[in-house]
Amino acid sequence: KADLRKLYVGLCNDDAPMVKRSAAKHLAGLTAVMDKKDFFGSIQPTFAKLAGEDTDWQDVIRVEMVKTLVVLAEKLDEKENREMTGERVSKFCADKSWRVRLQVTRSIAEFC
């Protein structure tokens, strides 16, 4: 499993935008089947990097990171959610892309 996670992280960092977007699209599903320890041990830095992609053409990736954050929030306890989810949701709410902000509005009930 660790080797597969390393391969996946490599795909998330691929230079080809189509590969990176596809990998980002499947991060929520991967997060759903991972335990918290594995997520924070190997995937969280990649999530943070993708969530911080600050180019106009990468707003699709940030939309997918909102979806991933919903799945992650379900795995975290209340304290962990305050520390990680709250700050990230605030950043997504202020995102320059309307697509990202729209996804937050679609997902907001799941964060509560």
PDB file of N, CA, C and O in Angstrom, residues 53-81:
ATOM      1  N   GLU A  53      -2.798  25.237  -5.122  1.00  0.00           N
ATOM      2  CA  GLU A  53      -2.509  25.559  -6.529  1.00  0.00           C
ATOM      3  C   GLU A  53      -3.154  26.905  -6.850  1.00  0.00           C
ATOM      4  O   GLU A  53      -4.369  27.046  -6.763  1.00  0.00           O
ATOM      5  N   ASP A  54      -2.353  27.872  -7.205  1.00  0.00           N
ATOM      6  CA  ASP A  54      -2.878  29.228  -7.350  1.00  0.00           C
ATOM      7  C   ASP A  54      -2.800  29.742  -8.784  1.00  0.00           C
ATOM      8  O   ASP A  54      -2.390  30.857  -9.033  1.00  0.00           O
ATOM      9  N   THR A  55      -3.169  28.895  -9.705  1.00  0.00           N
ATOM     10  CA  THR A  55      -3.227  29.337 -11.091  1.00  0.00           C
ATOM     11  C   THR A  55      -4.662  29.202 -11.576  1.00  0.00           C
ATOM     12  O   THR A  55      -5.406  28.329 -11.128  1.00  0.00           O
ATOM     13  N   ASP A  56      -5.059  30.076 -12.448  1.00  0.00           N
ATOM     14  CA  ASP A  56      -6.442  30.079 -12.935  1.00  0.00           C
ATOM     15  C   ASP A  56      -6.836  28.746 -13.545  1.00  0.00           C
ATOM     16  O   ASP A  56      -7.937  28.265 -13.351  1.00  0.00           O
ATOM     17  N   TRP A  57      -5.928  28.130 -14.292  1.00  0.00           N
ATOM     18  CA  TRP A  57      -6.283  26.886 -14.971  1.00  0.00           C
ATOM     19  C   TRP A  57      -6.294  25.695 -14.029  1.00  0.00           C
ATOM     20  O   TRP A  57      -6.692  24.601 -14.409  1.00  0.00           O
ATOM     21  N   GLN A  58      -5.880  25.893 -12.766  1.00  0.00           N
ATOM     22  CA  GLN A  58      -5.896  24.806 -11.800  1.00  0.00           C
ATOM     23  C   GLN A  58      -7.069  24.905 -10.834  1.00  0.00           C
ATOM     24  O   GLN A  58      -7.109  24.204  -9.829  1.00  0.00           O
ATOM     25  N   ASP A  59      -8.056  25.747 -11.136  1.00  0.00           N
ATOM     26  CA  ASP A  59      -9.200  25.852 -10.231  1.00  0.00           C
ATOM     27  C   ASP A  59      -9.975  24.537 -10.159  1.00  0.00           C
ATOM     28  O   ASP A  59     -10.564  24.213  -9.129  1.00  0.00           O
ATOM     29  N   VAL A  60      -9.917  23.732 -11.204  1.00  0.00           N
ATOM     30  CA  VAL A  60     -10.566  22.422 -11.187  1.00  0.00           C
ATOM     31  C   VAL A  60      -9.944  21.543 -10.098  1.00  0.00           C
ATOM     32  O   VAL A  60     -10.652  20.798  -9.410  1.00  0.00           O
ATOM     33  N   ILE A  61      -8.659  21.665  -9.923  1.00  0.00           N
ATOM     34  CA  ILE A  61      -7.977  20.903  -8.871  1.00  0.00           C
ATOM     35  C   ILE A  61      -8.442  21.371  -7.500  1.00  0.00           C
ATOM     36  O   ILE A  61      -8.736  20.554  -6.618  1.00  0.00           O
ATOM     37  N   ARG A  62      -8.560  22.674  -7.303  1.00  0.00           N
ATOM     38  CA  ARG A  62      -9.015  23.180  -6.008  1.00  0.00           C
ATOM     39  C   ARG A  62     -10.457  22.773  -5.729  1.00  0.00           C
ATOM     40  O   ARG A  62     -10.813  22.484  -4.588  1.00  0.00           O
ATOM     41  N   VAL A  63     -11.288  22.697  -6.756  1.00  0.00           N
ATOM     42  CA  VAL A  63     -12.658  22.192  -6.585  1.00  0.00           C
ATOM     43  C   VAL A  63     -12.614  20.763  -6.057  1.00  0.00           C
ATOM     44  O   VAL A  63     -13.343  20.401  -5.126  1.00  0.00           O
ATOM     45  N   GLU A  64     -11.755  19.947  -6.618  1.00  0.00           N
ATOM     46  CA  GLU A  64     -11.629  18.565  -6.158  1.00  0.00           C
ATOM     47  C   GLU A  64     -11.087  18.486  -4.735  1.00  0.00           C
ATOM     48  O   GLU A  64     -11.440  17.590  -3.979  1.00  0.00           O
ATOM     49  N   MET A  65     -10.264  19.446  -4.347  1.00  0.00           N
ATOM     50  CA  MET A  65      -9.744  19.457  -2.979  1.00  0.00           C
ATOM     51  C   MET A  65     -10.836  19.813  -1.971  1.00  0.00           C
ATOM     52  O   MET A  65     -10.805  19.345  -0.834  1.00  0.00           O
ATOM     53  N   VAL A  66     -11.817  20.613  -2.383  1.00  0.00           N
ATOM     54  CA  VAL A  66     -12.978  20.869  -1.509  1.00  0.00           C
ATOM     55  C   VAL A  66     -13.694  19.541  -1.249  1.00  0.00           C
ATOM     56  O   VAL A  66     -14.036  19.210  -0.107  1.00  0.00           O
ATOM     57  N   LYS A  67     -13.894  18.770  -2.297  1.00  0.00           N
ATOM     58  CA  LYS A  67     -14.555  17.462  -2.157  1.00  0.00           C
ATOM     59  C   LYS A  67     -13.735  16.530  -1.265  1.00  0.00           C
ATOM     60  O   LYS A  67     -14.287  15.788  -0.446  1.00  0.00           O
ATOM     61  N   THR A  68     -12.432  16.566  -1.413  1.00  0.00           N
ATOM     62  CA  THR A  68     -11.558  15.743  -0.580  1.00  0.00           C
ATOM     63  C   THR A  68     -11.633  16.181   0.874  1.00  0.00           C
ATOM     64  O   THR A  68     -11.657  15.352   1.787  1.00  0.00           O
ATOM     65  N   LEU A  69     -11.702  17.485   1.100  1.00  0.00           N
ATOM     66  CA  LEU A  69     -11.776  17.992   2.466  1.00  0.00           C
ATOM     67  C   LEU A  69     -13.058  17.529   3.159  1.00  0.00           C
ATOM     68  O   LEU A  69     -13.048  17.246   4.354  1.00  0.00           O
ATOM     69  N   VAL A  70     -14.149  17.414   2.413  1.00  0.00           N
ATOM     70  CA  VAL A  70     -15.399  16.895   2.978  1.00  0.00           C
ATOM     71  C   VAL A  70     -15.184  15.475   3.490  1.00  0.00           C
ATOM     72  O   VAL A  70     -15.568  15.135   4.619  1.00  0.00           O
ATOM     73  N   VAL A  71     -14.566  14.650   2.680  1.00  0.00           N
ATOM     74  CA  VAL A  71     -14.307  13.259   3.068  1.00  0.00           C
ATOM     75  C   VAL A  71     -13.362  13.212   4.267  1.00  0.00           C
ATOM     76  O   VAL A  71     -13.572  12.453   5.217  1.00  0.00           O
ATOM     77  N   LEU A  72     -12.332  14.022   4.240  1.00  0.00           N
ATOM     78  CA  LEU A  72     -11.374  14.050   5.336  1.00  0.00           C
ATOM     79  C   LEU A  72     -12.045  14.501   6.628  1.00  0.00           C
ATOM     80  O   LEU A  72     -11.793  13.928   7.700  1.00  0.00           O
ATOM     81  N   ALA A  73     -12.909  15.488   6.549  1.00  0.00           N
ATOM     82  CA  ALA A  73     -13.581  16.007   7.744  1.00  0.00           C
ATOM     83  C   ALA A  73     -14.386  14.922   8.453  1.00  0.00           C
ATOM     84  O   ALA A  73     -14.500  14.933   9.684  1.00  0.00           O
ATOM     85  N   GLU A  74     -14.898  13.986   7.708  1.00  0.00           N
ATOM     86  CA  GLU A  74     -15.659  12.891   8.297  1.00  0.00           C
ATOM     87  C   GLU A  74     -14.767  11.964   9.115  1.00  0.00           C
ATOM     88  O   GLU A  74     -15.246  11.276  10.017  1.00  0.00           O
ATOM     89  N   LYS A  75     -13.486  11.955   8.827  1.00  0.00           N
ATOM     90  CA  LYS A  75     -12.544  11.076   9.526  1.00  0.00           C
ATOM     91  C   LYS A  75     -11.941  11.725  10.770  1.00  0.00           C
ATOM     92  O   LYS A  75     -11.364  11.051  11.610  1.00  0.00           O
ATOM     93  N   LEU A  76     -12.036  13.030  10.858  1.00  0.00           N
ATOM     94  CA  LEU A  76     -11.371  13.765  11.931  1.00  0.00           C
ATOM     95  C   LEU A  76     -12.300  13.982  13.119  1.00  0.00           C
ATOM     96  O   LEU A  76     -13.519  14.089  12.953  1.00  0.00           O
ATOM     97  N   ASP A  77     -11.692  14.097  14.300  1.00  0.00           N
ATOM     98  CA  ASP A  77     -12.501  14.445  15.466  1.00  0.00           C
ATOM     99  C   ASP A  77     -12.697  15.969  15.485  1.00  0.00           C
ATOM    100  O   ASP A  77     -12.164  16.691  14.639  1.00  0.00           O
ATOM    101  N   GLU A  78     -13.442  16.444  16.451  1.00  0.00           N
ATOM    102  CA  GLU A  78     -13.813  17.865  16.487  1.00  0.00           C
ATOM    103  C   GLU A  78     -12.598  18.789  16.561  1.00  0.00           C
ATOM    104  O   GLU A  78     -12.518  19.788  15.834  1.00  0.00           O
ATOM    105  N   LYS A  79     -11.637  18.452  17.398  1.00  0.00           N
ATOM    106  CA  LYS A  79     -10.435  19.287  17.537  1.00  0.00           C
ATOM    107  C   LYS A  79      -9.637  19.315  16.228  1.00  0.00           C
ATOM    108  O   LYS A  79      -9.203  20.371  15.773  1.00  0.00           O
ATOM    109  N   GLU A  80      -9.447  18.159  15.632  1.00  0.00           N
ATOM    110  CA  GLU A  80      -8.700  18.081  14.369  1.00  0.00           C
ATOM    111  C   GLU A  80      -9.422  18.864  13.272  1.00  0.00           C
ATOM    112  O   GLU A  80      -8.775  19.521  12.449  1.00  0.00           O
ATOM    113  N   ASN A  81     -10.739  18.799  13.268  1.00  0.00           N
ATOM    114  CA  ASN A  81     -11.500  19.556  12.272  1.00  0.00           C
ATOM    115  C   ASN A  81     -11.311  21.050  12.450  1.00  0.00           C
ATOM    116  O   ASN A  81     -11.158  21.781  11.469  1.00  0.00           O
TER     117      ASN A  81
END
